[in-house]
């Protein structure tokens, strides 16, 4: 009996092996492909997810570092802008309109009380260089013009001290009735001309510095500390620029203040 069953089973196996098998469907092919390449596919997907996670973490860290750097630079540019606005209001209040006296008076106030700048001289401004070229340009040129301002203000302070000493001698001579010599008068006039020269240099550098500071403050507010996404702010600046955007573009292109360009056109 067992031999007969074996022969029947063997015969059926031979018959079935000769029959054509149906072609596998798409699902079956996908399952077979996944079963064959599952190790490689898993490794590739895991590697891609690791790269994406690393990029997200790096972007988050870079964004945080840029925000910290901008937060340290922001108070200094705001102080420079506020100082310029405050001294301008002070001079207008006391009706100091003569340009030479206005420059010397402003220089004397700046010698006594001017904003301290430290973050602008550190590599922190380079950390915001990839945010926007206009922002970095204004910060970098603010640093350069502030250095020029400090370099011009130091000789003004020294010459102003000598000039005040000469004025005291003049006042004492007038009170005592002693006539001033021709040499003293010429030296006093020469010193006043030197003083005015250094005052003009210092105020020009100060004005450029505060203009760059004001524009840098604008871009910091719009591109870093604004709640709107940065791409939207850039699109608005490109296609719908306001007066500050146009002023910044003109200032960076021509290197002149709006008042100087108005005088040149006239």
C-alpha atoms as one frame of an Amber mdcrd trajectory, in Angstrom:
protein
   0.000   0.000   0.000   2.777   2.355   0.908   4.597   1.565  -2.329   1.505
   2.367  -4.378   1.040   5.699  -2.564   4.652   6.617  -3.207   4.297   5.929
  -6.928   1.124   8.019  -7.106   2.812  10.932  -5.302   5.886  10.709  -7.528
   3.779  10.664 -10.665   1.782  13.708  -9.478   4.997  15.597  -8.731   6.301
  14.942 -12.230   3.029  16.072 -13.769   2.871  19.269 -11.667   6.480  20.159
 -12.375   5.741  20.182 -16.065   2.859  22.644 -15.667   3.728  26.361 -16.250
   3.627  28.506 -13.077   1.735  31.811 -13.179   3.891  34.963 -13.451   4.331
  36.863 -10.163   2.328  40.034  -9.794   3.691  43.505  -8.965   3.111  43.018
  -5.280   4.928  39.720  -5.256   7.853  41.192  -7.202   8.054  44.101  -4.757
   7.986  41.711  -1.807  10.730  39.572  -3.332  12.832  42.668  -4.158  12.406
  44.006  -0.628  13.285  40.647   0.861  16.414  40.452  -1.272  17.620  44.052
  -0.730  16.166  44.779   2.692  19.565  45.084   4.370  20.895  47.563   1.825
  17.655  49.546   1.722  17.603  49.779   5.511  21.187  51.003   5.582  20.513
  53.660   2.921  17.348  54.923   4.623  19.077  55.004   8.003  22.016  56.921
   6.538  19.734  59.469   4.862  17.779  60.008   8.065  21.045  60.491   9.947
  22.249  63.071   7.408  18.933  64.938   7.560  19.005  64.960  11.353  22.604
  66.222  11.353  21.694  69.014   8.913  18.711  70.043  11.008  20.818  70.147
  14.171  23.595  72.103  12.414  21.097  74.617  11.004  19.517  75.053  14.429
  22.894  75.626  16.088  23.988  78.068  13.371  20.693  79.962  13.661  21.092
  80.155  17.423  24.694  81.421  17.139  23.661  84.073  14.612  20.850  85.213
  16.871  23.197  85.446  19.865  25.740  87.426  17.827  23.014  89.747  16.542
  21.678  90.208  20.077  25.115  91.382  21.232  25.600  93.770  18.305  22.074
  95.212  18.391  22.435  97.287  21.614  25.580  98.980  20.302  24.075 100.087
  16.987  20.986 101.269  18.870  23.165 103.306  21.250  25.012 104.917  18.350
  21.738 105.821  16.647  20.197 107.134  19.859  23.297 109.228  20.639  23.204
 110.860  17.216  19.503 111.644  17.513  19.929 112.954  21.052  22.818 115.290
  20.256  21.092 116.532  17.113  17.995 117.402  19.136  20.173 119.104  21.743
  21.906 121.302  19.165  18.611 122.200  17.514  17.110 123.052  20.895  19.883
 125.554  21.613  19.733 126.896  18.038  23.346 126.125  17.167  23.176 126.551
  13.406  26.652 127.760  12.469  28.380 124.648  11.004  31.821 125.222  12.524
  30.520 125.875  16.042  28.064 123.003  15.719  30.854 120.567  14.825  33.124
 121.702  17.646  30.337 121.636  20.222  29.264 118.151  19.163  32.878 116.947
  19.300  33.269 118.300  22.834  30.144 116.461  23.932  31.353 113.255  22.285
  34.716 113.539  24.018  32.941 113.679  27.357  30.133 111.214  26.687  29.991
 108.794  23.770  28.656 105.223  23.483  31.079 102.432  24.178  31.583  99.941
  21.348  33.063  96.481  21.803  30.988  93.808  20.014  31.452  95.547  16.663
  35.191  94.931  16.958  34.787  91.178  17.549  34.318  88.382  14.962  30.637
  88.282  15.928  29.668  90.458  12.984  31.082  87.763  10.692  28.526  85.292
  12.088  25.707  87.305  10.507  27.498  87.663   7.165  25.522  84.823   5.532
  22.145  86.296   6.513  22.214  89.279   4.195  25.064  91.080   2.441  23.549
  94.492   3.179  23.426  93.798   6.906  27.037  92.632   6.993  28.178  95.571
   4.873  26.530  98.092   7.187  27.973  96.431  10.300  31.465  96.187   8.839
  31.467  99.774   7.599  30.045 100.925  10.921  33.093  99.351  12.553  35.483
 100.995  10.069  33.981 104.468  10.368  33.842 104.198  14.163  37.564 103.445
  14.163  38.140 106.512  11.971  35.978 108.580  14.313  37.987 107.547  17.372
  41.228 108.265  15.509  40.015 111.765  14.584  38.504 112.547  17.987  41.747
 111.973  19.915  43.700 114.818  18.257  40.656 117.066  18.534  40.557 116.510
  22.303  44.278 117.298  22.615  44.099 120.437  20.458  40.924 121.548  22.215
  42.750 121.402  25.534  45.539 123.603  24.121  42.982 125.958  22.570  41.167
 126.417  25.897  44.479 127.158  27.621  45.156 129.862  25.019  41.706 131.315
  25.528  42.347 131.554  29.265  45.587 133.444  28.574  43.698 135.756  26.213
  40.989 136.426  28.801  43.553 137.155  31.509  45.421 139.538  29.207  42.217
 141.406  28.369  41.261 141.714  32.045  44.739 142.949  32.979  44.932 145.351
  30.058  48.068 143.758  28.596  47.980 143.834  24.789  48.338 140.508  22.993
  51.370 140.049  20.791  51.058 139.478  17.074  52.695 136.070  17.415  50.175
 134.984  20.041  47.250 136.070  17.902  48.625 134.219  14.869  49.240 131.101
  16.929  45.727 131.295  18.362  44.193 131.605  14.889  46.325 128.715  13.654
  45.251 126.549  16.581  41.596 127.351  15.942  41.984 126.320  12.294  43.609
 123.036  13.332  40.843 122.459  15.860  38.184 123.022  13.227  39.952 120.630
  10.850  39.963 117.796  13.401  36.361 118.549  14.362  35.273 118.320  10.726
  37.046 114.961  10.308  35.593 113.540  13.519  32.018 114.646  12.815  32.139
 113.335   9.250  33.268 109.899  10.484  30.702 110.005  13.298  27.883 110.834
  10.880  28.835 107.970   8.564  29.144 105.603  11.534  25.702 106.440  12.914
  24.106 106.215   9.475  25.479 102.695   9.015  24.390 101.859  12.565  20.824
 103.023  11.906  20.565 100.977   8.711  22.132  97.919  10.382  19.561  98.228
  13.163  16.809  98.200  10.529  18.078  95.002   8.872  18.654  93.277  12.217
  15.060  93.984  13.158  13.616  92.840   9.832  15.773  89.777   9.157  16.559
  88.321  12.597  14.241  89.599  15.311  11.114  89.832  13.193   8.368  87.264
  13.728   7.753  86.992   9.996   9.792  84.383   8.074  13.018  85.733   6.625
  12.211  84.749   2.984   9.049  86.853   3.111  11.013  89.838   4.420  13.544
  89.468   1.606  10.813  89.243  -1.010   9.210  92.382   0.374  12.543  94.246
   0.348  13.221  93.169  -3.218   9.860  93.768  -4.834   8.304  96.394  -2.554
  11.234  98.377  -1.076  10.428 101.198   1.318  12.357 104.435   1.834  14.882
 102.809   4.177  15.605 100.012   1.687  16.217 102.535  -1.068  18.355 104.686
   1.231  20.481 101.687   2.150  20.952 100.649  -1.477  21.921 104.187  -2.489
  24.281 104.594   0.452  26.073 101.314  -0.245  26.283 102.043  -3.953  27.437
 105.679  -3.849  29.128 105.773  -0.443  27.600 109.174   0.301  25.009 110.422
   2.753  21.649 111.577   1.400  22.456 115.165   2.404  25.749 115.050   0.503
  24.062 113.681  -2.599  21.444 116.440  -2.425  24.168 119.080  -2.243  26.025
 117.449  -5.166  22.883 117.431  -7.335  22.230 121.064  -6.549
